[in-house]
Tab-separated table of C-alpha atoms in Angstrom:
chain	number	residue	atom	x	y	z
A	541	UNK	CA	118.882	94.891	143.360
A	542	UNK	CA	119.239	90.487	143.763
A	543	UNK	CA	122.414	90.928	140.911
A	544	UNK	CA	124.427	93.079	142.995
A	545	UNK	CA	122.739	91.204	146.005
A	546	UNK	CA	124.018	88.398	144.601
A	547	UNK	CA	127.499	89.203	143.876
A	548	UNK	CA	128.018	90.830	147.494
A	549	UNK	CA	127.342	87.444	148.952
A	550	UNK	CA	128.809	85.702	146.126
A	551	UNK	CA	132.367	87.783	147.297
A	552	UNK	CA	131.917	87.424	150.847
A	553	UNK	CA	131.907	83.408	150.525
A	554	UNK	CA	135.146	83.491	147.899
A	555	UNK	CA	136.585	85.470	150.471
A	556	UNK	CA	135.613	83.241	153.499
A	557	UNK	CA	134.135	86.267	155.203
A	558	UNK	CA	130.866	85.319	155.141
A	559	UNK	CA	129.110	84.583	157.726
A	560	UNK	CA	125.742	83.277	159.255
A	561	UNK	CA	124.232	86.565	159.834
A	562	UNK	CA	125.118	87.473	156.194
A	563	UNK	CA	122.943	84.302	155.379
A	564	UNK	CA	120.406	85.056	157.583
A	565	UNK	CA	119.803	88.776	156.936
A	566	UNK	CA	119.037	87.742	153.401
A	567	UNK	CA	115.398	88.028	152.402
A	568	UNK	CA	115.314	86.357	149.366
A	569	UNK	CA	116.389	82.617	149.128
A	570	UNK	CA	116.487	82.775	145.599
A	571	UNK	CA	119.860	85.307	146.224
A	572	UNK	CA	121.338	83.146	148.360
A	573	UNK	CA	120.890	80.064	146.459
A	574	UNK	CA	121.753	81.632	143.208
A	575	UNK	CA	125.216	83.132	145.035
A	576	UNK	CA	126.096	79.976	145.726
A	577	UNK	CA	125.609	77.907	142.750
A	578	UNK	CA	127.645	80.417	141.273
A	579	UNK	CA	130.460	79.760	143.763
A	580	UNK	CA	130.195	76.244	143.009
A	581	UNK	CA	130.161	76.390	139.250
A	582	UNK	CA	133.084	78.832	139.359
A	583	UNK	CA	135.007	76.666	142.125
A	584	UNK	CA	138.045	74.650	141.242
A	585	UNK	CA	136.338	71.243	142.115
A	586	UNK	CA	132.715	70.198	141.461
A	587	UNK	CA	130.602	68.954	144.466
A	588	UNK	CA	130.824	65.428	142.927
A	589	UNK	CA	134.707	65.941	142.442
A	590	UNK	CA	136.517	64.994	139.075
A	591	UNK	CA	138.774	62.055	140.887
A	592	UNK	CA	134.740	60.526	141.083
A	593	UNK	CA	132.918	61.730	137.776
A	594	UNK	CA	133.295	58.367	136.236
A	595	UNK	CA	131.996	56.724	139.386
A	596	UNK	CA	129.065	58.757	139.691
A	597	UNK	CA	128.215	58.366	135.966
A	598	UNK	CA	128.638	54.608	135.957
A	599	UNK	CA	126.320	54.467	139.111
A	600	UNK	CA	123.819	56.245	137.634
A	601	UNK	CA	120.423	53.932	137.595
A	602	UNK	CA	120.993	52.577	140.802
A	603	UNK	CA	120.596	54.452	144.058
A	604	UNK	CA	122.770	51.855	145.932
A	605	UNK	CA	125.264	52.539	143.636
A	606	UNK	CA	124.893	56.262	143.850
A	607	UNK	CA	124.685	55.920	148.029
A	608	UNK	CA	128.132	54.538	147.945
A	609	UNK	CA	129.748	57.017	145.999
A	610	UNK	CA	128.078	60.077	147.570
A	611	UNK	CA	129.126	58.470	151.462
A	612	UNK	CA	132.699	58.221	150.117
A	613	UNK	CA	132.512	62.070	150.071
A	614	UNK	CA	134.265	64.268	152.737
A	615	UNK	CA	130.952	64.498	155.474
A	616	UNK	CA	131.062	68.401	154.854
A	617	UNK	CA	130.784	67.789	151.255
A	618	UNK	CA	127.651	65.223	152.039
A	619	UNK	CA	126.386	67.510	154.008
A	620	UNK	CA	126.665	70.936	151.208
A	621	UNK	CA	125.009	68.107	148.615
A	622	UNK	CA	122.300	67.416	151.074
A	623	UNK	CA	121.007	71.133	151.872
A	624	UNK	CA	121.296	71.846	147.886
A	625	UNK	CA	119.094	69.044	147.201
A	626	UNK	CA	116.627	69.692	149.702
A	627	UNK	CA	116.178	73.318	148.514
A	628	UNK	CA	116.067	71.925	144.962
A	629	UNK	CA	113.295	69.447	146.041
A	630	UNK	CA	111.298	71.894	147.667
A	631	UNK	CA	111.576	74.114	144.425
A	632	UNK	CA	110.198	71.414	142.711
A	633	UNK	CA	107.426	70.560	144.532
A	634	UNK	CA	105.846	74.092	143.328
A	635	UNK	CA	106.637	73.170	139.738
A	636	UNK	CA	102.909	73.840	138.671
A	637	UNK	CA	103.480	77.267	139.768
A	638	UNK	CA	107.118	77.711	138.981
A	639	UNK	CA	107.405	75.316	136.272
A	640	UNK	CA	110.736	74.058	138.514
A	641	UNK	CA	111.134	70.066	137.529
A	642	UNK	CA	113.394	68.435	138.512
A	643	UNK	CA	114.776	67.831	135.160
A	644	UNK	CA	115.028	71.636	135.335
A	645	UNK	CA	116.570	72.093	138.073
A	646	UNK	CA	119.495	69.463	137.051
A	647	UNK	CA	119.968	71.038	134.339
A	648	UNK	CA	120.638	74.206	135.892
A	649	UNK	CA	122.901	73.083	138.463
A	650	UNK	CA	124.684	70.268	137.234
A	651	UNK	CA	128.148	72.191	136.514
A	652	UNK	CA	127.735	72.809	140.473
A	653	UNK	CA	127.769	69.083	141.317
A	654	UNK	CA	129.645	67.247	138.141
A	655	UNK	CA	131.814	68.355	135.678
A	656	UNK	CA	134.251	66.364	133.527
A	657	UNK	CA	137.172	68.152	134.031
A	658	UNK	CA	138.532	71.918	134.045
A	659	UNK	CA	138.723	72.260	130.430
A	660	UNK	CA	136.341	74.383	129.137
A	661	UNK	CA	136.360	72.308	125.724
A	662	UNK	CA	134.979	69.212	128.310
A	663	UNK	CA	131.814	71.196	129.487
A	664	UNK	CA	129.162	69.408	127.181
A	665	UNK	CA	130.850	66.140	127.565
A	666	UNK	CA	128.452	63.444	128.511
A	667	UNK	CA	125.959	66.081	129.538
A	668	UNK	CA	123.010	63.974	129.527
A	669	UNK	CA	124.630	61.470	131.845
A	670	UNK	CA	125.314	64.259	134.186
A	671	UNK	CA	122.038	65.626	134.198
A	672	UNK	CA	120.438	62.259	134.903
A	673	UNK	CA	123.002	61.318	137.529
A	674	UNK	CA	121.625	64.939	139.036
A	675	UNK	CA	117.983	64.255	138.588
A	676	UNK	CA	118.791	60.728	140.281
A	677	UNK	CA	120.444	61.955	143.391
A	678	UNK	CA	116.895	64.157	143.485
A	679	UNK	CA	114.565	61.088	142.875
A	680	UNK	CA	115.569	59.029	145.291
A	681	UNK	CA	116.897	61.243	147.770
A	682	UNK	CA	115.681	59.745	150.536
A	683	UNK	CA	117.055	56.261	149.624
A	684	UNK	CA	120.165	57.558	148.891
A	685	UNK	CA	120.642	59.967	152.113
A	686	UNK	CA	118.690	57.236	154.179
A	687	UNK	CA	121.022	56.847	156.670
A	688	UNK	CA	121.836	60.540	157.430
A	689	UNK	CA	121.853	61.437	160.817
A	690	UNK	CA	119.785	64.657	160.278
A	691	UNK	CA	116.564	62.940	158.481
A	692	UNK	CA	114.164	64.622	161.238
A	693	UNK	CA	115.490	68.114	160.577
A	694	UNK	CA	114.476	67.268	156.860
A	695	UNK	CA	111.305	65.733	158.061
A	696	UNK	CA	110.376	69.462	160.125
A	697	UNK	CA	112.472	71.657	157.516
A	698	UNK	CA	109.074	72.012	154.960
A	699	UNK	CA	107.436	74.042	157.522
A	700	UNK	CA	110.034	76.132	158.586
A	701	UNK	CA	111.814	79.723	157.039
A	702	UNK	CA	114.671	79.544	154.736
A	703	UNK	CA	117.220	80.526	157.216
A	704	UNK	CA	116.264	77.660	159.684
A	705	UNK	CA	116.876	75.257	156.716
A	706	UNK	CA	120.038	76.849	155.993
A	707	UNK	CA	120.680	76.255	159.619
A	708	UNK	CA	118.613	73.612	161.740
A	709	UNK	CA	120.072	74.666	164.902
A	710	UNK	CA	118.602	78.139	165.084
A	711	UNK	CA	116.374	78.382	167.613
A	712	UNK	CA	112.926	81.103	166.854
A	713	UNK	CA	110.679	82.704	169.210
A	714	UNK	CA	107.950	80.262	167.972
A	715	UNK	CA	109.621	77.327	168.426
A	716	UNK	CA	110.186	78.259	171.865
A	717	UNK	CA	107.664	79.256	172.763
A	718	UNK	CA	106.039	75.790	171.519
A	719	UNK	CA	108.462	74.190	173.905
């Protein structure tokens, strides 16, 4: 069932067909999120882009550093990085349930966000480096997304459903009704 779940989604976004609704019909998160690390591991570019790699790995230890690279980002990128890492967080704030760390989690993900090239040969090149640039973009996520524009939709997004994470502007009966 969540495999072939998983690859219908996973075709709908390499096609560019997919859409909200698609997203939102979606029960499980874990689907979703698993469709689209998949894209991203399998896509032509990492999230932290190869032109950067060395950027992001020499910045790793210092959010400032880290800040500076991530805001030099196309803003849709920033914002793809963003909603990852707040799912990722919130996975890992069950970890004594899930046994989801962070350390985990980076480790699962990090040929989604940095890679050192597209040879195949170069995928366990300075893994640990990546992993710990990952874990640090988790860390200190709020330091390092500080300035984001959106930081009360992360501040309400704990207590609302997946989809209204995936999307902030969707309005629910309960919300306005609350209104």
């Amino acid at each position: 069932g969540d495999f072939r779940e998983q690859q219908n989604l996973r075709k709908k976004f390499e096609s560019g067909s997919i859409t909200l609704e698609d997203i939102r019909s979606q029960e499980n998160v874990h689907v979703v999120m698993c469709s689209i690390r998949s894209v991203l591991t399998s896509s032509f570019e990492p999230l932290l882009t190869y032109d950067m790699y060395n950027r992001f790995i020499e910045s790793t230890g210092s959010p400032t550093l880290l800040k500076s690279c991530v805001s030099s980002l196309p803003e849709l990128v920033q914002n793809l990085i963003k909603l990852v890492l707040r799912h990722l967080l919130e996975v890992a704030s069950y970890q004594e349930f899930n046994r989801m760390s962070i350390n985990a989690l980076a480790r699962i993900w990090v040929m989604a966000f940095l890679r050192a090239s597209e040879r195949i040969e170069d995928s366990a090149k300075d893994m640990d480096a990546r992993i710990a640039t990952l874990e640090m973009l988790m860390d200190d996520f709020s330091e390092i997304f500080s300035d984001s524009e959106d930081d009360e939709v992360a501040d309400a997004s704990s207590s609302r459903s997946h989809h209204e994470v995936i999307d902030p502007n969707i309005e629910t009966a309960s919300m306005d009704a609350d209104a």
